[in-house]
Amino acid sequence: MPGSAARSCAGCPVLERAQALDAADPLAAYRDRFSLPEGLIYLDGNSLGALPKATPARLAEVVGGEWGEGLIRSWNDADWIGMPQRIGGKIAPLIGAQPHEVIAADSTSVNLFKLIAAALQMRTGRDAILSEPGNFPTDLYMIAGLEAQGLATLRLAHREKLAEALDGDVALLLLTHVHYKTGALHDMAALTRAAHDAGALVLWDLSHSAGALPVDLNGCGADFAVGCGYKYLCGGPGAPAFAFVAERHHVALAQPLTGWMGHAAPFAFTDDYAPAPGMDRLLCGTPPILGLAALEVGADLINEIGVARLYAKSQALSEFFRKCLRDFGVALDIASPAHQAQRGSQLSFRHANAYAVCQALIARGVIGDFRAPDILRLGFAPAYLRFADMAEAARHLMQVLATGEWQAERFQTRSAVT
Ligand SMILES: *Cc1c(COP(=O)(O)O)cnc(C)c1O
């Protein structure tokens, strides 16, 4: 059948099973709340979440009404000034935090910098920041930047050796909860406990967790967290990120980007800096209102669906996708944990020509992504994907591999953003 396979799976048993699962899916109707191009199978919602249909109208209102008509009055009248806290409060229930422990601000990278530096100051006499090799680059680069300033020492240990590497020099353990490349999940409770036992603080990067699986920061006793607004939260390209600080640290926390918006009284215009109480001191400059407005629509929608239901569906989607691959006879090396409880909302596969395979899939309207050097990464954003998409994507992957069409010249050339 490979090679002569039809362009569509209509009538094939795998698709019929998928359609039955879609018919029984309690989240099926939410797909219509997103704007997705006809015929496209989007398996990259873990890189840039899809556009909620409500976002353009909300942005038009903020631009035309609040900005165009309200002008500067909208800082108060439309509560622009309260947006970082308000949206932080909406992200809080997704990550096991109290509303006043989360703020939407800056990028994930900048929030990492603020919180790593804050942790160093809370653990005087210790300067090691422990992470794992292969963590998301920006996490490691932000530590390296502080190291170049003479403020930190980067220490790396493989995931099974992290507990051993926690000694009296470690100020902070910084890990990404769901690994961006493999989807492997860390045991947040156990690692947080191990770090605390060693006298260190813990900062979790939730970029691939928030909105995809339940996270219990306070239940695990986490100190700090950061995460991304444009992945599963569907806040749009470059959406503001979020930061979490456990309430018990709110008084002691000092971060180095002491901009005026984090001041206790920004509009008193005094010469001396005094940090605002609580999470407000995490702010630096003027909040990006348009980006926050789009993020709020995404966070509201993800909250409405509910993270427990999203997680259940993402697991069902990824397990069904694997079953489809088996049924189509596709044998690919899995780079993600095979057991669903040990991974987030994605499946990654190893292939020596993963880049070209990914490009060939994109040419067929199946958007996944490539992660160097050899990973084909498929994200299963549960808010808008169907089981039928799984069946079709698996069939396309089977055909791309069976026909060898990925070997075509046009699939070999790399562009700047992959
Ligand atoms: C996507 C991602 C980021 C993104 O950081 P930005 O500052 O928004 O570019 C950070 N950390 C992880 C783990 C990510 O997956």
GROMACS .gro file of C-alpha atoms and ligand atoms in nm:
model
  433
    1MET     CA    1   0.000   0.000   0.000
    2PRO     CA    2   0.281   0.252   0.066
    3GLY     CA    3   0.374   0.425  -0.256
    4SER     CA    4   0.037   0.367  -0.412
    5ALA     CA    5  -0.146   0.504  -0.106
    6ALA     CA    6  -0.425   0.743  -0.184
    7ARG     CA    7  -0.399   1.108  -0.085
    8SER     CA    8  -0.688   1.066   0.154
    9CYS     CA    9  -0.766   0.814   0.420
   10ALA     CA   10  -1.141   0.832   0.358
   11GLY     CA   11  -1.302   0.499   0.435
   12CYS     CA   12  -0.994   0.343   0.592
   13PRO     CA   13  -1.046   0.173   0.931
   14VAL     CA   14  -0.800   0.400   1.112
   15LEU     CA   15  -0.995   0.707   1.006
   16GLU     CA   16  -1.324   0.548   1.100
   17ARG     CA   17  -1.191   0.481   1.448
   18ALA     CA   18  -1.070   0.840   1.468
   19GLN     CA   19  -1.410   0.971   1.369
   20ALA     CA   20  -1.575   0.764   1.641
   21LEU     CA   21  -1.333   0.907   1.897
   22ASP     CA   22  -1.406   1.261   1.774
   23ALA     CA   23  -1.778   1.198   1.802
   24ALA     CA   24  -1.733   1.097   2.167
   25ASP     CA   25  -1.484   1.376   2.251
   26PRO     CA   26  -1.625   1.620   2.510
   27LEU     CA   27  -1.383   1.890   2.386
   28ALA     CA   28  -1.466   1.850   2.017
   29ALA     CA   29  -1.674   2.168   2.001
   30TYR     CA   30  -1.384   2.387   2.120
   31ARG     CA   31  -1.204   2.349   1.787
   32ASP     CA   32  -1.455   2.594   1.644
   33ARG     CA   33  -1.338   2.858   1.894
   34PHE     CA   34  -1.006   2.871   1.708
   35SER     CA   35  -0.927   3.004   1.367
   36LEU     CA   36  -0.742   2.733   1.176
   37PRO     CA   37  -0.677   2.723   0.802
   38GLU     CA   38  -0.890   2.469   0.618
   39GLY     CA   39  -0.711   2.144   0.545
   40LEU     CA   40  -0.411   2.215   0.765
   41ILE     CA   41  -0.305   1.976   1.042
   42TYR     CA   42  -0.130   2.188   1.300
   43LEU     CA   43   0.104   1.992   1.526
   44ASP     CA   44   0.306   2.291   1.639
   45GLY     CA   45   0.081   2.449   1.900
   46ASN     CA   46   0.361   2.391   2.148
   47SER     CA   47   0.569   2.645   1.956
   48LEU     CA   48   0.301   2.896   1.858
   49GLY     CA   49  -0.052   2.830   1.978
   50ALA     CA   50  -0.343   2.876   1.736
   51LEU     CA   51  -0.545   3.197   1.712
   52PRO     CA   52  -0.864   3.207   1.922
   53LYS     CA   53  -1.150   3.343   1.711
   54ALA     CA   54  -1.227   3.599   1.982
   55THR     CA   55  -0.881   3.757   1.966
   56PRO     CA   56  -0.913   3.978   1.655
   57ALA     CA   57  -1.233   4.141   1.783
   58ARG     CA   58  -1.085   4.197   2.127
   59LEU     CA   59  -0.773   4.351   1.975
   60ALA     CA   60  -0.983   4.572   1.748
   61GLU     CA   61  -1.169   4.695   2.055
   62VAL     CA   62  -0.848   4.765   2.248
   63VAL     CA   63  -0.688   4.940   1.950
   64GLY     CA   64  -0.988   5.132   1.816
   65GLY     CA   65  -1.177   5.200   2.137
   66GLU     CA   66  -0.942   5.191   2.430
   67TRP     CA   67  -0.640   5.336   2.250
   68GLY     CA   68  -0.803   5.532   1.966
   69GLU     CA   69  -1.085   5.688   2.166
   70GLY     CA   70  -0.980   5.650   2.526
   71LEU     CA   71  -0.617   5.743   2.472
   72ILE     CA   72  -0.424   5.786   2.795
   73ARG     CA   73  -0.743   5.768   3.002
   74SER     CA   74  -0.758   5.395   2.929
   75TRP     CA   75  -0.477   5.324   3.174
   76ASN     CA   76  -0.747   5.376   3.436
   77ASP     CA   77  -1.079   5.354   3.252
   78ALA     CA   78  -0.995   5.026   3.078
   79ASP     CA   79  -0.771   4.914   3.364
   80TRP     CA   80  -0.465   4.876   3.143
   81ILE     CA   81  -0.257   4.934   3.453
   82GLY     CA   82  -0.404   4.626   3.622
   83MET     CA   83  -0.356   4.386   3.329
   84PRO     CA   84  -0.028   4.219   3.435
   85GLN     CA   85  -0.182   4.122   3.770
   86ARG     CA   86  -0.526   4.038   3.630
   87ILE     CA   87  -0.389   3.806   3.362
   88GLY     CA   88  -0.136   3.658   3.604
   89GLY     CA   89  -0.434   3.573   3.823
   90LYS     CA   90  -0.595   3.389   3.532
   91ILE     CA   91  -0.282   3.184   3.466
   92ALA     CA   92  -0.252   3.097   3.838
   93PRO     CA   93  -0.517   2.821   3.849
   94LEU     CA   94  -0.350   2.647   3.555
   95ILE     CA   95  -0.024   2.609   3.747
   96GLY     CA   96  -0.134   2.551   4.106
   97ALA     CA   97  -0.067   2.904   4.227
   98GLN     CA   98  -0.266   3.168   4.410
   99PRO     CA   99  -0.376   3.461   4.191
  100HIS     CA  100  -0.149   3.712   4.366
  101GLU     CA  101   0.156   3.488   4.311
  102VAL     CA  102   0.159   3.523   3.931
  103ILE     CA  103   0.218   3.821   3.704
  104ALA     CA  104   0.220   3.849   3.325
  105ALA     CA  105   0.526   4.042   3.214
  106ASP     CA  106   0.821   4.058   2.978
  107SER     CA  107   0.950   3.747   2.803
  108THR     CA  108   1.032   3.411   2.959
  109SER     CA  109   1.401   3.489   2.911
  110VAL     CA  110   1.380   3.821   3.096
  111ASN     CA  111   1.177   3.665   3.377
  112LEU     CA  112   1.441   3.394   3.409
  113PHE     CA  113   1.707   3.662   3.451
  114LYS     CA  114   1.507   3.843   3.719
  115LEU     CA  115   1.436   3.531   3.921
  116ILE     CA  116   1.780   3.371   3.891
  117ALA     CA  117   1.934   3.695   4.015
  118ALA     CA  118   1.675   3.718   4.295
  119ALA     CA  119   1.753   3.362   4.405
  120LEU     CA  120   2.126   3.435   4.416
  121GLN     CA  121   2.059   3.726   4.646
  122MET     CA  122   1.846   3.509   4.874
  123ARG     CA  123   2.122   3.250   4.909
  124THR     CA  124   2.430   3.453   4.995
  125GLY     CA  125   2.750   3.250   5.000
  126ARG     CA  126   2.623   3.018   4.725
  127ASP     CA  127   2.666   3.096   4.358
  128ALA     CA  128   2.600   2.775   4.166
  129ILE     CA  129   2.291   2.752   3.947
  130LEU     CA  130   2.223   2.387   3.873
  131SER     CA  131   2.052   2.280   3.553
  132GLU     CA  132   2.073   1.996   3.302
  133PRO     CA  133   2.265   1.981   2.974
  134GLY     CA  134   2.021   2.013   2.687
  135ASN     CA  135   1.783   2.236   2.880
  136PHE     CA  136   1.615   2.497   2.658
  137PRO     CA  137   1.898   2.723   2.538
  138THR     CA  138   1.768   3.049   2.678
  139ASP     CA  139   1.758   2.900   3.030
  140LEU     CA  140   2.127   2.809   3.006
  141TYR     CA  141   2.221   3.131   2.830
  142MET     CA  142   2.060   3.346   3.099
  143ILE     CA  143   2.265   3.164   3.364
  144ALA     CA  144   2.576   3.209   3.146
  145GLY     CA  145   2.503   3.581   3.123
  146LEU     CA  146   2.496   3.614   3.499
  147GLU     CA  147   2.812   3.405   3.515
  148ALA     CA  148   2.985   3.648   3.278
  149GLN     CA  149   2.886   3.927   3.517
  150GLY     CA  150   3.063   3.738   3.796
  151LEU     CA  151   2.736   3.669   3.976
  152ALA     CA  152   2.681   3.297   3.918
  153THR     CA  153   2.844   2.969   3.828
  154LEU     CA  154   2.667   2.744   3.582
  155ARG     CA  155   2.661   2.381   3.690
  156LEU     CA  156   2.514   2.106   3.474
  157ALA     CA  157   2.420   1.753   3.572
  158HIS     CA  158   2.230   1.491   3.373
  159ARG     CA  159   1.876   1.440   3.494
  160GLU     CA  160   1.947   1.123   3.684
  161LYS     CA  161   2.243   1.290   3.861
  162LEU     CA  162   2.071   1.614   3.964
  163ALA     CA  163   2.004   1.510   4.322
  164GLU     CA  164   2.373   1.421   4.372
  165ALA     CA  165   2.486   1.754   4.228
  166LEU     CA  166   2.288   1.948   4.491
  167ASP     CA  167   2.554   2.052   4.741
  168GLY     CA  168   2.612   2.351   4.965
  169ASP     CA  169   2.719   2.573   4.673
  170VAL     CA  170   2.392   2.548   4.487
  171ALA     CA  171   2.173   2.854   4.525
  172LEU     CA  172   1.912   2.751   4.269
  173LEU     CA  173   1.794   2.448   4.076
  174LEU     CA  174   1.658   2.565   3.739
  175LEU     CA  175   1.478   2.310   3.524
  176THR     CA  176   1.222   2.299   3.248
  177HIS     CA  177   0.932   2.089   3.371
  178VAL     CA  178   0.847   1.939   3.029
  179HIS     CA  179   1.156   1.910   2.812
  180TYR     CA  180   1.111   2.112   2.493
  181LYS     CA  181   1.275   1.854   2.271
  182THR     CA  182   1.166   1.518   2.410
  183GLY     CA  183   0.860   1.608   2.617
  184ALA     CA  184   1.011   1.423   2.917
  185LEU     CA  185   0.857   1.532   3.245
  186HIS     CA  186   1.054   1.602   3.561
  187ASP     CA  187   0.919   1.494   3.899
  188MET     CA  188   0.850   1.842   4.030
  189ALA     CA  189   0.765   1.736   4.385
  190ALA     CA  190   1.068   1.511   4.434
  191LEU     CA  191   1.323   1.750   4.281
  192THR     CA  192   1.184   2.048   4.468
  193ARG     CA  193   1.214   1.852   4.793
  194ALA     CA  194   1.570   1.743   4.712
  195ALA     CA  195   1.673   2.101   4.635
  196HIS     CA  196   1.517   2.232   4.956
  197ASP     CA  197   1.687   1.956   5.157
  198ALA     CA  198   2.016   2.085   5.017
  199GLY     CA  199   1.928   2.443   5.108
  200ALA     CA  200   1.870   2.552   4.749
  201LEU     CA  201   1.575   2.727   4.587
  202VAL     CA  202   1.392   2.597   4.278
  203LEU     CA  203   1.281   2.772   3.960
  204TRP     CA  204   1.060   2.579   3.717
  205ASP     CA  205   1.029   2.679   3.352
  206LEU     CA  206   0.670   2.588   3.261
  207SER     CA  207   0.683   2.693   2.895
  208HIS     CA  208   0.572   2.349   2.773
  209SER     CA  209   0.347   2.279   3.072
  210ALA     CA  210   0.117   2.576   3.127
  211GLY     CA  211  -0.218   2.508   2.966
  212ALA     CA  212  -0.123   2.154   2.860
  213LEU     CA  213  -0.106   1.957   3.183
  214PRO     CA  214  -0.195   2.017   3.547
  215VAL     CA  215   0.089   2.174   3.745
  216ASP     CA  216   0.084   2.207   4.122
  217LEU     CA  217   0.351   2.462   4.210
  218ASN     CA  218   0.229   2.521   4.564
  219GLY     CA  219   0.153   2.156   4.624
  220CYS     CA  220   0.516   2.085   4.535
  221GLY     CA  221   0.648   2.373   4.744
  222ALA     CA  222   0.811   2.542   4.441
  223ASP     CA  223   0.979   2.877   4.497
  224PHE     CA  224   0.971   3.032   4.150
  225ALA     CA  225   0.839   2.961   3.804
  226VAL     CA  226   0.831   3.123   3.463
  227GLY     CA  227   0.650   3.028   3.144
  228CYS     CA  228   0.550   3.123   2.797
  229GLY     CA  229   0.233   3.300   2.683
  230TYR     CA  230   0.238   3.207   2.315
  231LYS     CA  231   0.249   2.826   2.331
  232TYR     CA  232  -0.044   2.639   2.491
  233LEU     CA  233  -0.188   2.965   2.627
  234CYS     CA  234  -0.249   3.089   2.271
  235GLY     CA  235  -0.148   3.448   2.348
  236GLY     CA  236  -0.003   3.518   2.001
  237PRO     CA  237   0.350   3.560   1.866
  238GLY     CA  238   0.579   3.711   2.129
  239ALA     CA  239   0.299   3.726   2.387
  240PRO     CA  240   0.406   3.838   2.734
  241ALA     CA  241   0.533   3.559   2.958
  242PHE     CA  242   0.449   3.497   3.324
  243ALA     CA  243   0.640   3.471   3.649
  244PHE     CA  244   0.544   3.302   3.975
  245VAL     CA  245   0.693   3.368   4.318
  246ALA     CA  246   0.564   3.174   4.620
  247GLU     CA  247   0.395   3.406   4.865
  248ARG     CA  248   0.646   3.324   5.141
  249HIS     CA  249   0.920   3.496   4.934
  250HIS     CA  250   0.727   3.812   4.851
  251VAL     CA  251   0.887   4.023   5.121
  252ALA     CA  252   1.247   3.910   5.070
  253LEU     CA  253   1.242   3.905   4.691
  254ALA     CA  254   1.467   4.160   4.521
  255GLN     CA  255   1.513   4.152   4.143
  256PRO     CA  256   1.773   4.358   3.957
  257LEU     CA  257   1.559   4.508   3.678
  258THR     CA  258   1.434   4.783   3.904
  259GLY     CA  259   1.229   4.976   3.653
  260TRP     CA  260   0.973   5.233   3.750
  261MET     CA  261   0.671   5.006   3.696
  262GLY     CA  262   0.796   4.783   3.977
  263HIS     CA  263   0.823   5.079   4.211
  264ALA     CA  264   0.598   5.106   4.516
  265ALA     CA  265   0.470   5.439   4.386
  266PRO     CA  266   0.556   5.476   4.016
  267PHE     CA  267   0.361   5.796   3.976
  268ALA     CA  268   0.529   5.969   4.271
  269PHE     CA  269   0.833   6.012   4.042
  270THR     CA  270   1.084   6.003   4.326
  271ASP     CA  271   1.459   5.959   4.270
  272ASP     CA  272   1.497   5.656   4.494
  273TYR     CA  273   1.381   5.307   4.410
  274ALA     CA  274   1.149   5.132   4.653
  275PRO     CA  275   1.005   4.796   4.543
  276ALA     CA  276   0.629   4.755   4.519
  277PRO     CA  277   0.478   4.501   4.756
  278GLY     CA  278   0.412   4.151   4.623
  279MET     CA  279   0.446   4.048   4.260
  280ASP     CA  280   0.426   4.406   4.131
  281ARG     CA  281   0.799   4.439   4.195
  282LEU     CA  282   0.855   4.187   3.915
  283LEU     CA  283   0.746   4.453   3.667
  284CYS     CA  284   1.010   4.659   3.497
  285GLY     CA  285   0.884   4.890   3.222
  286THR     CA  286   0.545   4.983   3.082
  287PRO     CA  287   0.336   4.670   3.014
  288PRO     CA  288   0.266   4.579   2.647
  289ILE     CA  289  -0.111   4.628   2.645
  290LEU     CA  290  -0.186   4.486   2.299
  291GLY     CA  291   0.009   4.170   2.373
  292LEU     CA  292  -0.153   4.136   2.713
  293ALA     CA  293  -0.501   4.180   2.563
  294ALA     CA  294  -0.440   3.891   2.322
  295LEU     CA  295  -0.291   3.676   2.599
  296GLU     CA  296  -0.597   3.734   2.814
  297VAL     CA  297  -0.828   3.591   2.547
  298GLY     CA  298  -0.611   3.279   2.523
  299ALA     CA  299  -0.586   3.234   2.901
  300ASP     CA  300  -0.964   3.276   2.940
  301LEU     CA  301  -1.031   3.014   2.676
  302ILE     CA  302  -0.784   2.762   2.819
  303ASN     CA  303  -0.935   2.817   3.165
  304GLU     CA  304  -1.284   2.765   3.027
  305ILE     CA  305  -1.187   2.428   2.878
  306GLY     CA  306  -0.998   2.333   3.193
  307VAL     CA  307  -0.651   2.192   3.222
  308ALA     CA  308  -0.754   1.848   3.352
  309ARG     CA  309  -0.969   1.786   3.045
  310LEU     CA  310  -0.698   1.923   2.820
  311TYR     CA  311  -0.440   1.691   2.969
  312ALA     CA  312  -0.666   1.386   2.937
  313LYS     CA  313  -0.729   1.465   2.572
  314SER     CA  314  -0.364   1.535   2.491
  315GLN     CA  315  -0.270   1.197   2.632
  316ALA     CA  316  -0.547   1.027   2.436
  317LEU     CA  317  -0.437   1.206   2.116
  318SER     CA  318  -0.072   1.109   2.149
  319GLU     CA  319  -0.153   0.746   2.235
  320PHE     CA  320  -0.391   0.730   1.940
  321PHE     CA  321  -0.126   0.879   1.713
  322ARG     CA  322   0.116   0.605   1.816
  323LYS     CA  323  -0.148   0.345   1.747
  324CYS     CA  324  -0.208   0.492   1.401
  325LEU     CA  325   0.167   0.474   1.329
  326ARG     CA  326   0.167   0.108   1.430
  327ASP     CA  327  -0.137   0.037   1.215
  328PHE     CA  328   0.032   0.205   0.918
  329GLY     CA  329   0.349   0.006   0.982
  330VAL     CA  330   0.565   0.311   1.059
  331ALA     CA  331   0.863   0.220   1.278
  332LEU     CA  332   1.031   0.536   1.402
  333ASP     CA  333   1.261   0.574   1.701
  334ILE     CA  334   1.069   0.751   1.975
  335ALA     CA  335   1.271   1.017   2.157
  336SER     CA  336   0.993   1.087   2.409
  337PRO     CA  337   0.925   0.868   2.708
  338ALA     CA  338   0.717   0.577   2.584
  339HIS     CA  339   0.498   0.589   2.893
  340GLN     CA  340   0.239   0.865   2.866
  341ALA     CA  341   0.255   0.957   3.235
  342GLN     CA  342   0.619   1.056   3.188
  343ARG     CA  343   0.570   1.307   2.910
  344GLY     CA  344   0.394   1.631   2.831
  345SER     CA  345   0.174   1.704   2.531
  346GLN     CA  346   0.410   1.604   2.251
  347LEU     CA  347   0.582   1.315   2.080
  348SER     CA  348   0.931   1.340   1.936
  349PHE     CA  349   1.090   1.098   1.697
  350ARG     CA  350   1.450   1.052   1.589
  351HIS     CA  351   1.532   1.035   1.220
  352ALA     CA  352   1.872   1.105   1.060
  353ASN     CA  353   1.692   1.330   0.809
  354ALA     CA  354   1.437   1.474   1.048
  355TYR     CA  355   1.467   1.820   0.891
  356ALA     CA  356   1.376   1.701   0.541
  357VAL     CA  357   1.101   1.472   0.672
  358CYS     CA  358   0.953   1.769   0.857
  359GLN     CA  359   0.968   1.986   0.544
  360ALA     CA  360   0.801   1.715   0.337
  361LEU     CA  361   0.522   1.694   0.595
  362ILE     CA  362   0.479   2.072   0.589
  363ALA     CA  363   0.448   2.057   0.210
  364ARG     CA  364   0.158   1.815   0.265
  365GLY     CA  365  -0.009   2.051   0.512
  366VAL     CA  366   0.106   1.879   0.830
  367ILE     CA  367   0.297   2.131   1.040
  368GLY     CA  368   0.528   1.985   1.301
  369ASP     CA  369   0.876   2.101   1.377
  370PHE     CA  370   1.235   2.002   1.362
  371ARG     CA  371   1.474   2.032   1.654
  372ALA     CA  372   1.844   1.990   1.582
  373PRO     CA  373   2.009   1.760   1.516
  374ASP     CA  374   1.765   1.478   1.444
  375ILE     CA  375   1.429   1.535   1.613
  376LEU     CA  376   1.089   1.549   1.448
  377ARG     CA  377   0.866   1.705   1.712
  378LEU     CA  378   0.489   1.679   1.698
  379GLY     CA  379   0.285   1.876   1.948
  380PHE     CA  380  -0.069   1.776   2.039
  381ALA     CA  381  -0.243   2.095   2.150
  382PRO     CA  382  -0.561   1.935   2.284
  383ALA     CA  383  -0.782   2.243   2.264
  384TYR     CA  384  -0.819   2.229   1.887
  385LEU     CA  385  -0.688   1.899   1.751
  386ARG     CA  386  -0.909   1.611   1.641
  387PHE     CA  387  -0.844   1.241   1.646
  388ALA     CA  388  -0.899   1.253   1.270
  389ASP     CA  389  -0.598   1.487   1.250
  390MET     CA  390  -0.392   1.217   1.421
  391ALA     CA  391  -0.499   0.955   1.167
  392GLU     CA  392  -0.430   1.186   0.872
  393ALA     CA  393  -0.096   1.304   1.011
  394ALA     CA  394   0.016   0.946   1.070
  395ARG     CA  395  -0.084   0.853   0.717
  396HIS     CA  396   0.110   1.147   0.571
  397LEU     CA  397   0.413   1.053   0.777
  398MET     CA  398   0.389   0.694   0.655
  399GLN     CA  399   0.374   0.813   0.294
  400VAL     CA  400   0.660   1.062   0.331
  401LEU     CA  401   0.881   0.784   0.465
  402ALA     CA  402   0.760   0.507   0.236
  403THR     CA  403   0.788   0.706  -0.086
  404GLY     CA  404   1.118   0.867   0.013
  405GLU     CA  405   0.975   1.201  -0.099
  406TRP     CA  406   1.170   1.376   0.178
  407GLN     CA  407   1.480   1.318  -0.034
  408ALA     CA  408   1.368   1.585  -0.282
  409GLU     CA  409   1.614   1.873  -0.317
  410ARG     CA  410   1.360   2.135  -0.206
  411PHE     CA  411   1.322   1.977   0.138
  412GLN     CA  412   1.693   1.993   0.221
  413THR     CA  413   1.757   2.368   0.246
  414ARG     CA  414   1.724   2.516   0.590
  415SER     CA  415   1.565   2.852   0.661
  416ALA     CA  416   1.653   3.080   0.951
  417VAL     CA  417   1.355   2.990   1.166
  418THR     CA  418   1.279   2.623   1.184
  419LIG     C1  419   0.967   2.860   2.433
  419LIG     C2  420   1.053   2.855   2.553
  419LIG     C3  421   1.107   2.972   2.606
  419LIG     C4  422   1.088   3.101   2.534
  419LIG     O1  423   1.152   3.208   2.587
  419LIG     P1  424   1.127   3.352   2.524
  419LIG     O2  425   1.199   3.442   2.611
  419LIG     O3  426   0.980   3.371   2.516
  419LIG     O4  427   1.181   3.350   2.383
  419LIG     C5  428   1.179   2.962   2.724
  419LIG     N1  429   1.198   2.843   2.785
  419LIG     C6  430   1.148   2.729   2.733
  419LIG     C7  431   1.169   2.601   2.804
  419LIG     C8  432   1.075   2.732   2.616
  419LIG     O5  433   1.027   2.620   2.564
   0.00000   0.00000   0.00000
